mmCIF file of C-alpha atoms and ligand atoms in Angstrom:
data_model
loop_
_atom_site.group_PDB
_atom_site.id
_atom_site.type_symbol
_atom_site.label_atom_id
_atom_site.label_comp_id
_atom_site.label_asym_id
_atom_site.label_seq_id
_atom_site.Cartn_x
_atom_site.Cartn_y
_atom_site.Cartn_z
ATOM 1 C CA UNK A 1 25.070 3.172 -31.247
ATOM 2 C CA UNK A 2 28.819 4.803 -30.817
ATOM 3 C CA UNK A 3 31.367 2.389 -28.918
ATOM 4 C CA UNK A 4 31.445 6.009 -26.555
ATOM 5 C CA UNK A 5 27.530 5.460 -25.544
ATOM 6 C CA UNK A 6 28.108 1.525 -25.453
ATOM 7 C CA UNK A 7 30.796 1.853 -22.703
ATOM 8 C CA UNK A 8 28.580 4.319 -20.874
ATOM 9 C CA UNK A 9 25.629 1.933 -20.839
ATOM 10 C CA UNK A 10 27.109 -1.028 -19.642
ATOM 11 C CA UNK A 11 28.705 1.547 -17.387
ATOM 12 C CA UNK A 12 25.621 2.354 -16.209
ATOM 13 C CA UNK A 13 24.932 -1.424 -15.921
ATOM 14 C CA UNK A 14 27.650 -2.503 -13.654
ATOM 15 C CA UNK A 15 26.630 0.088 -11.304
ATOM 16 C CA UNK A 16 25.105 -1.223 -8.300
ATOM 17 C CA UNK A 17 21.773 0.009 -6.732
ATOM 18 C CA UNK A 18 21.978 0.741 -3.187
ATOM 19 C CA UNK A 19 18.440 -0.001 -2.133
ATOM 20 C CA UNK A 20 16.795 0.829 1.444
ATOM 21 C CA UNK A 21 13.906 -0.790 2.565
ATOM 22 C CA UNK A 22 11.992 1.380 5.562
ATOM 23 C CA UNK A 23 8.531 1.810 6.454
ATOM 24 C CA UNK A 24 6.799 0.820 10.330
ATOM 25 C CA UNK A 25 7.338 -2.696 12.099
ATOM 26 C CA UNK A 26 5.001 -4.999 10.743
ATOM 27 C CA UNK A 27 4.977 -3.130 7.376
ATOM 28 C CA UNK A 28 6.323 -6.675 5.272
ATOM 29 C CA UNK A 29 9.914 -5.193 4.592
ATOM 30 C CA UNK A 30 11.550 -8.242 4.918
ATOM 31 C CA UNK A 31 9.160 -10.276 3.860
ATOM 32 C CA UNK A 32 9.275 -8.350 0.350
ATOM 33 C CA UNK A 33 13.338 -8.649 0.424
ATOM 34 C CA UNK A 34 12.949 -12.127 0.733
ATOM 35 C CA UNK A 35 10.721 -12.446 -2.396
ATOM 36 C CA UNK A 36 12.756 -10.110 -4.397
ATOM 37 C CA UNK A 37 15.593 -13.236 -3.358
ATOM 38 C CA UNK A 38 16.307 -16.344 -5.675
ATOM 39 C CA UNK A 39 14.293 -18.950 -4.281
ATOM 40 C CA UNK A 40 17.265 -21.430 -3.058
ATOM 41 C CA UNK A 41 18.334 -17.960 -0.905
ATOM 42 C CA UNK A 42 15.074 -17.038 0.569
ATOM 43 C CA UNK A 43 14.087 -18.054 4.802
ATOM 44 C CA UNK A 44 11.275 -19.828 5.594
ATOM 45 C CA UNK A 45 10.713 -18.176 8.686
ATOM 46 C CA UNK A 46 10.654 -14.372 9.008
ATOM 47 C CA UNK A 47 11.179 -12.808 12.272
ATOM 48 C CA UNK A 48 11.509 -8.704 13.705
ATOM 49 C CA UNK A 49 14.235 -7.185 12.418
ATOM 50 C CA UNK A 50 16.477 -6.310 15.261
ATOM 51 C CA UNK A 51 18.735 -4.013 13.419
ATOM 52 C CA UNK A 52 18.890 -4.092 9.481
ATOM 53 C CA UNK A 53 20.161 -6.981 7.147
ATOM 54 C CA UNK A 54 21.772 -6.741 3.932
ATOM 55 C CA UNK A 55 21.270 -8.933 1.014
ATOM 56 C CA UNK A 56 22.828 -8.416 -2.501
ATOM 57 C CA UNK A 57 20.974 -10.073 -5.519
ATOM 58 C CA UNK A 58 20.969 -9.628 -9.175
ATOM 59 C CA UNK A 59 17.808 -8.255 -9.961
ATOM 60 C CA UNK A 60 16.395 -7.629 -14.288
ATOM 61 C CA UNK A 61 20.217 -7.783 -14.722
ATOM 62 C CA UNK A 62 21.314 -5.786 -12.342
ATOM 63 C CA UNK A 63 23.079 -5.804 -8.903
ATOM 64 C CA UNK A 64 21.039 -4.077 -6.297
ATOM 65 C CA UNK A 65 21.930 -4.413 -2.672
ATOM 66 C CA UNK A 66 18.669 -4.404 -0.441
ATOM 67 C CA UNK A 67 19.103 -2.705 3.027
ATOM 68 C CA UNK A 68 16.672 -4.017 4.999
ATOM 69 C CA UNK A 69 16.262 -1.922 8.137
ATOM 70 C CA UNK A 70 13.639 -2.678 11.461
ATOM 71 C CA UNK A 71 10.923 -0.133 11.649
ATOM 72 C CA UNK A 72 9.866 -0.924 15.366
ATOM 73 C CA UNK A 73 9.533 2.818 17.354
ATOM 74 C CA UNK A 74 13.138 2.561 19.014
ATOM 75 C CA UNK A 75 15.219 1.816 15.748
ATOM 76 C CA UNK A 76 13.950 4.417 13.662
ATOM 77 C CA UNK A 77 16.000 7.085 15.473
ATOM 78 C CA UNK A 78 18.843 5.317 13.937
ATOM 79 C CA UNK A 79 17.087 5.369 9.927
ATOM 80 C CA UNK A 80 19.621 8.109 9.086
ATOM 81 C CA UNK A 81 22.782 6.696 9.478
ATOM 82 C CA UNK A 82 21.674 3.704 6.566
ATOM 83 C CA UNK A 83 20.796 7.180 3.979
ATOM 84 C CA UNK A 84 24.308 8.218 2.552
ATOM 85 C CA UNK A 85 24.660 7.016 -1.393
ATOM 86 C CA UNK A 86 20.824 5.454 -1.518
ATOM 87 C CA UNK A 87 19.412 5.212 -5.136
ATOM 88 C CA UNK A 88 16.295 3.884 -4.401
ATOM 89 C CA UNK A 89 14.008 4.159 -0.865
ATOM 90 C CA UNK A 90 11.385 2.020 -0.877
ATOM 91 C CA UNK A 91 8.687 2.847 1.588
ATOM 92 C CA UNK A 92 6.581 0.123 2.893
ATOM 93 C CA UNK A 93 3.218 0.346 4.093
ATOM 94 C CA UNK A 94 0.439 -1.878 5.094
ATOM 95 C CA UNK A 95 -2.514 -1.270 3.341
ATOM 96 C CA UNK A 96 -4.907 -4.016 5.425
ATOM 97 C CA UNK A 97 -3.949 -1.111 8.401
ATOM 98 C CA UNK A 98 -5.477 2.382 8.003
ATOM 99 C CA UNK A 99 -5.513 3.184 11.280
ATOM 100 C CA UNK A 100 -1.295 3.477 10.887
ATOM 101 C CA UNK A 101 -1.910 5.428 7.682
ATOM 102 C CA UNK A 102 -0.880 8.585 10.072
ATOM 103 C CA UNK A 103 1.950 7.034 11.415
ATOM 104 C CA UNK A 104 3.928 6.217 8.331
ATOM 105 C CA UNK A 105 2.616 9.373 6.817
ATOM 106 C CA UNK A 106 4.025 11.090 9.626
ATOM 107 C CA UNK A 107 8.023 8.861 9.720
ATOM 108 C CA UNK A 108 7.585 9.477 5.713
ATOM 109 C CA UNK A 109 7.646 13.197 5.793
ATOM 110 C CA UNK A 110 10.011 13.676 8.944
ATOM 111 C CA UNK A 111 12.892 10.842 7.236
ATOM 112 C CA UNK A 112 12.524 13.460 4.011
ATOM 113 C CA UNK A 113 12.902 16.078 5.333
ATOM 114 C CA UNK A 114 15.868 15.567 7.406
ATOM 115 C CA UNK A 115 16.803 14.620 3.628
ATOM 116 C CA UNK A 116 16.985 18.019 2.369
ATOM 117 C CA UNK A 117 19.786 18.522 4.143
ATOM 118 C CA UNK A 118 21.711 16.420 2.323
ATOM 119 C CA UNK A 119 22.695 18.072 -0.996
ATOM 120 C CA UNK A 120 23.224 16.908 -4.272
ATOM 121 C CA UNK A 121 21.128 13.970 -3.779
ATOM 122 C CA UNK A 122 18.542 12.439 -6.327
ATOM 123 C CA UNK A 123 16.748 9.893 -4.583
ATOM 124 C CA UNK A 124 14.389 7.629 -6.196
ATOM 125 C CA UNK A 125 10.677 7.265 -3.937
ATOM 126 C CA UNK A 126 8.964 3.970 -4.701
ATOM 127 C CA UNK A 127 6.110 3.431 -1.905
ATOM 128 C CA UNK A 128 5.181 -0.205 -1.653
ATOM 129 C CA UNK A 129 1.130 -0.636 -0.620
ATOM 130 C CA UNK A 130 2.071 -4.612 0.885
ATOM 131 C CA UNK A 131 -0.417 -6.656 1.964
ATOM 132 C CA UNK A 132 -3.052 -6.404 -0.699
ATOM 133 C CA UNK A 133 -3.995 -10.220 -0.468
ATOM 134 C CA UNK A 134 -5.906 -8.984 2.558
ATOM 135 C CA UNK A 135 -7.818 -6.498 1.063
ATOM 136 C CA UNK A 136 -11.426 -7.729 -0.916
ATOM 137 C CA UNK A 137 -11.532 -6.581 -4.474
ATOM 138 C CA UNK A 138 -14.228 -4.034 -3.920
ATOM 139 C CA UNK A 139 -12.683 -1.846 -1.408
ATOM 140 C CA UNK A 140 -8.640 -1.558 -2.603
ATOM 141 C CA UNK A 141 -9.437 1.258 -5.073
ATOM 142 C CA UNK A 142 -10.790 2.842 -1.923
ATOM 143 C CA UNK A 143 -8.209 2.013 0.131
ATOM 144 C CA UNK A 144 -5.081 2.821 -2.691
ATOM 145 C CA UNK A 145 -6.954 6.246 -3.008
ATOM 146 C CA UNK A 146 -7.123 6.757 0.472
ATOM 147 C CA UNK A 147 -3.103 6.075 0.812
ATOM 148 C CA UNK A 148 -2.120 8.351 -2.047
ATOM 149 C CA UNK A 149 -4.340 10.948 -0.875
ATOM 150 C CA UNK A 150 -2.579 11.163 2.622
ATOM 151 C CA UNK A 151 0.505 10.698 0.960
ATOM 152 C CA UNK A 152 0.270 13.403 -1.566
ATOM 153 C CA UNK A 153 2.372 16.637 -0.739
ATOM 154 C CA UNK A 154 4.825 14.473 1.074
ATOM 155 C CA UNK A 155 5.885 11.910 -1.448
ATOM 156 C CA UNK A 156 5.948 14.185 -4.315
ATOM 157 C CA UNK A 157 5.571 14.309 -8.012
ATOM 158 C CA UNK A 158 8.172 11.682 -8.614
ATOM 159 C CA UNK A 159 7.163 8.986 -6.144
ATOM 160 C CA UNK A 160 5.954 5.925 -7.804
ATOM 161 C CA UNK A 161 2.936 3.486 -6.033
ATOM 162 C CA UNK A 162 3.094 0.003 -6.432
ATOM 163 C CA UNK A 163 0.585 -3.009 -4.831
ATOM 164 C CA UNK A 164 1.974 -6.114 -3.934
ATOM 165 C CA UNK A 165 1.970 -8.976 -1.801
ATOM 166 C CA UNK A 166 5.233 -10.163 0.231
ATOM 167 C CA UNK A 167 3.192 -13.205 0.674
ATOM 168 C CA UNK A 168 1.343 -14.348 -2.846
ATOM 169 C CA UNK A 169 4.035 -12.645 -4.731
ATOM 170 C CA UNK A 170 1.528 -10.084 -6.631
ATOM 171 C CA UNK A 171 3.514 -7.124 -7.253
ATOM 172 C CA UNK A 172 6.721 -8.294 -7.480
ATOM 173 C CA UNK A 173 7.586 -8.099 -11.240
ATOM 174 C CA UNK A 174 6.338 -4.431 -11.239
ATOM 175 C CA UNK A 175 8.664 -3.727 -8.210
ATOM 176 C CA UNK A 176 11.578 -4.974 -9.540
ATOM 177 C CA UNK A 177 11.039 -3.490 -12.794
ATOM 178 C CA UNK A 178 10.801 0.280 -10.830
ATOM 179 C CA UNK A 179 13.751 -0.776 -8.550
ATOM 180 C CA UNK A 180 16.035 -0.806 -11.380
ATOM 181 C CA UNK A 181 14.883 1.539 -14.180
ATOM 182 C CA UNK A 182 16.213 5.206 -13.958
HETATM 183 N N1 GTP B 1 -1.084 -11.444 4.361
HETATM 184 C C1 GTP B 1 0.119 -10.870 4.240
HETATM 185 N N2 GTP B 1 0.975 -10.871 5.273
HETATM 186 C C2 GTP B 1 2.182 -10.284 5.106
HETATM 187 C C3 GTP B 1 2.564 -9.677 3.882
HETATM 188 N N3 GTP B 1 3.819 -9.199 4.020
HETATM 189 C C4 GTP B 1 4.204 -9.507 5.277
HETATM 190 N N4 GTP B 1 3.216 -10.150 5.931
HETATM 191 C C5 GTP B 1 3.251 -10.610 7.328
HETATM 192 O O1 GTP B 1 3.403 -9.487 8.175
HETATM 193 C C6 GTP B 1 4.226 -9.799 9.296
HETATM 194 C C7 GTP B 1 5.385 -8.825 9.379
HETATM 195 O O2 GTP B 1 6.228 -8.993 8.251
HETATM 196 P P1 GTP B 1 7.760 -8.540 8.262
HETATM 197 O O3 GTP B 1 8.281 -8.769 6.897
HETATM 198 O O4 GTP B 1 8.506 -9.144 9.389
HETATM 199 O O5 GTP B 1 7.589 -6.965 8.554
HETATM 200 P P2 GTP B 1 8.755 -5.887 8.733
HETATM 201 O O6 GTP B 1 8.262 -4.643 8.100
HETATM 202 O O7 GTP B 1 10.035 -6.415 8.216
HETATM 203 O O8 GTP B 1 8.804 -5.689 10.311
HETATM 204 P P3 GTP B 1 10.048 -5.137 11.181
HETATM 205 O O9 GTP B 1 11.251 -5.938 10.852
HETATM 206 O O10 GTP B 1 9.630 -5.314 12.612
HETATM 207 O O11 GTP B 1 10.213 -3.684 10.865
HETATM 208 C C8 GTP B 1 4.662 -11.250 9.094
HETATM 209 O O12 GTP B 1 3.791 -12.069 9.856
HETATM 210 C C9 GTP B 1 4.449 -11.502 7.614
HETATM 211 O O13 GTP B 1 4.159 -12.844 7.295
HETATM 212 C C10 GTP B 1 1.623 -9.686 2.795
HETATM 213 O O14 GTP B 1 1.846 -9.175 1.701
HETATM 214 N N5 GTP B 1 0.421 -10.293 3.046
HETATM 215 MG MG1 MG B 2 11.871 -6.796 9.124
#
């Protein structure tokens, strides 16, 4: 490798990932921020956001801030002003719920498309499915299928799924790993 294409990678590297966390109230957003935490950082209690937080971590060698914004009805008006310079928007919904499926569907579509106009913008979808330690083995296919398939047409082609647990932890490796790859 040229010293030209070393440079640019570590570059790259330094760069930090602005990361925002949306999805409804209730969805486990902060609960997955504080998992994707060092331990000695992390609260033991986890209450409504009221606003957003901010926590900046080191995560697979990188530095990624996490923007951590309340999904309750009367904040999401006030989604758009976190948007500008995002990398990654992670998308949080709570699969043990299907009767909010339409909701989130619904704040999904309407926070990307106020999104398109903003150009010049390459924003990287990851949509979480949290809360899969509630779901029995048998039916999560059923339920992951049923998710995708309401979500398809609004995500897009590029939108990644992953399953995890803010709570056991499942998940979290493969959430990381999509946080910070390009
Ligand atoms: N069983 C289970 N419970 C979870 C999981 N993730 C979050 N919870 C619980 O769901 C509730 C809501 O979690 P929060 O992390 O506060 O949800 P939020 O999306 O940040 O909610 P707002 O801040 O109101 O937008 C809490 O009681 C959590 O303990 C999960 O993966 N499994
Ligand atoms: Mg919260």
């Amino acid at each position: 490798m040229g010293l030209l294409s070393i440079i640019k990678k570590q570059k790259l590297k330094d760069k930090e990932i602005r990361c925002l966390i949306l999805g409804l109230d209730n969805s486990g957003k902060s609960t997955i921020v504080n998992r994707l935490l060092p331990k000695d950082q992390r609260s033991s209690e986890i209450t409504p956001t009221i606003g957003f937080q901010i926590h900046t971590t080191h995560i697979q060698d990188r530095i990624v801030s996490l923007w951590d914004i309340g999904g309750q009805t009367t904040l999401r008006p006030f989604w758009d002003n976190y948007y500008d310079k995002t990398d990654v928007l992670v998308w949080c919904i709570d699969i043990s719920q299907p009767f909010r499926f339409n909701e989130s569907v619904h704040e999904l579509f309407s926070f990307l498309q106020r999104d398109q106009g903003r150009p010049g913008h390459h924003l990287k979808l990851i949509v979480v499915l949290n809360k899969i330690d509630l779901i029995s083995g048998s039916s999560i296919m059923t339920r992951v299928s049923s998710v995708q398939n309401d979500l398809s047409g609004v995500a897009g082609a590029g939108a990644v799924f992953v399953r995890c647990s803010g709570v056991t932890g499942q998940g979290m490796q493969e959430l990381s790993y999509e946080m910070c790859s390009d």
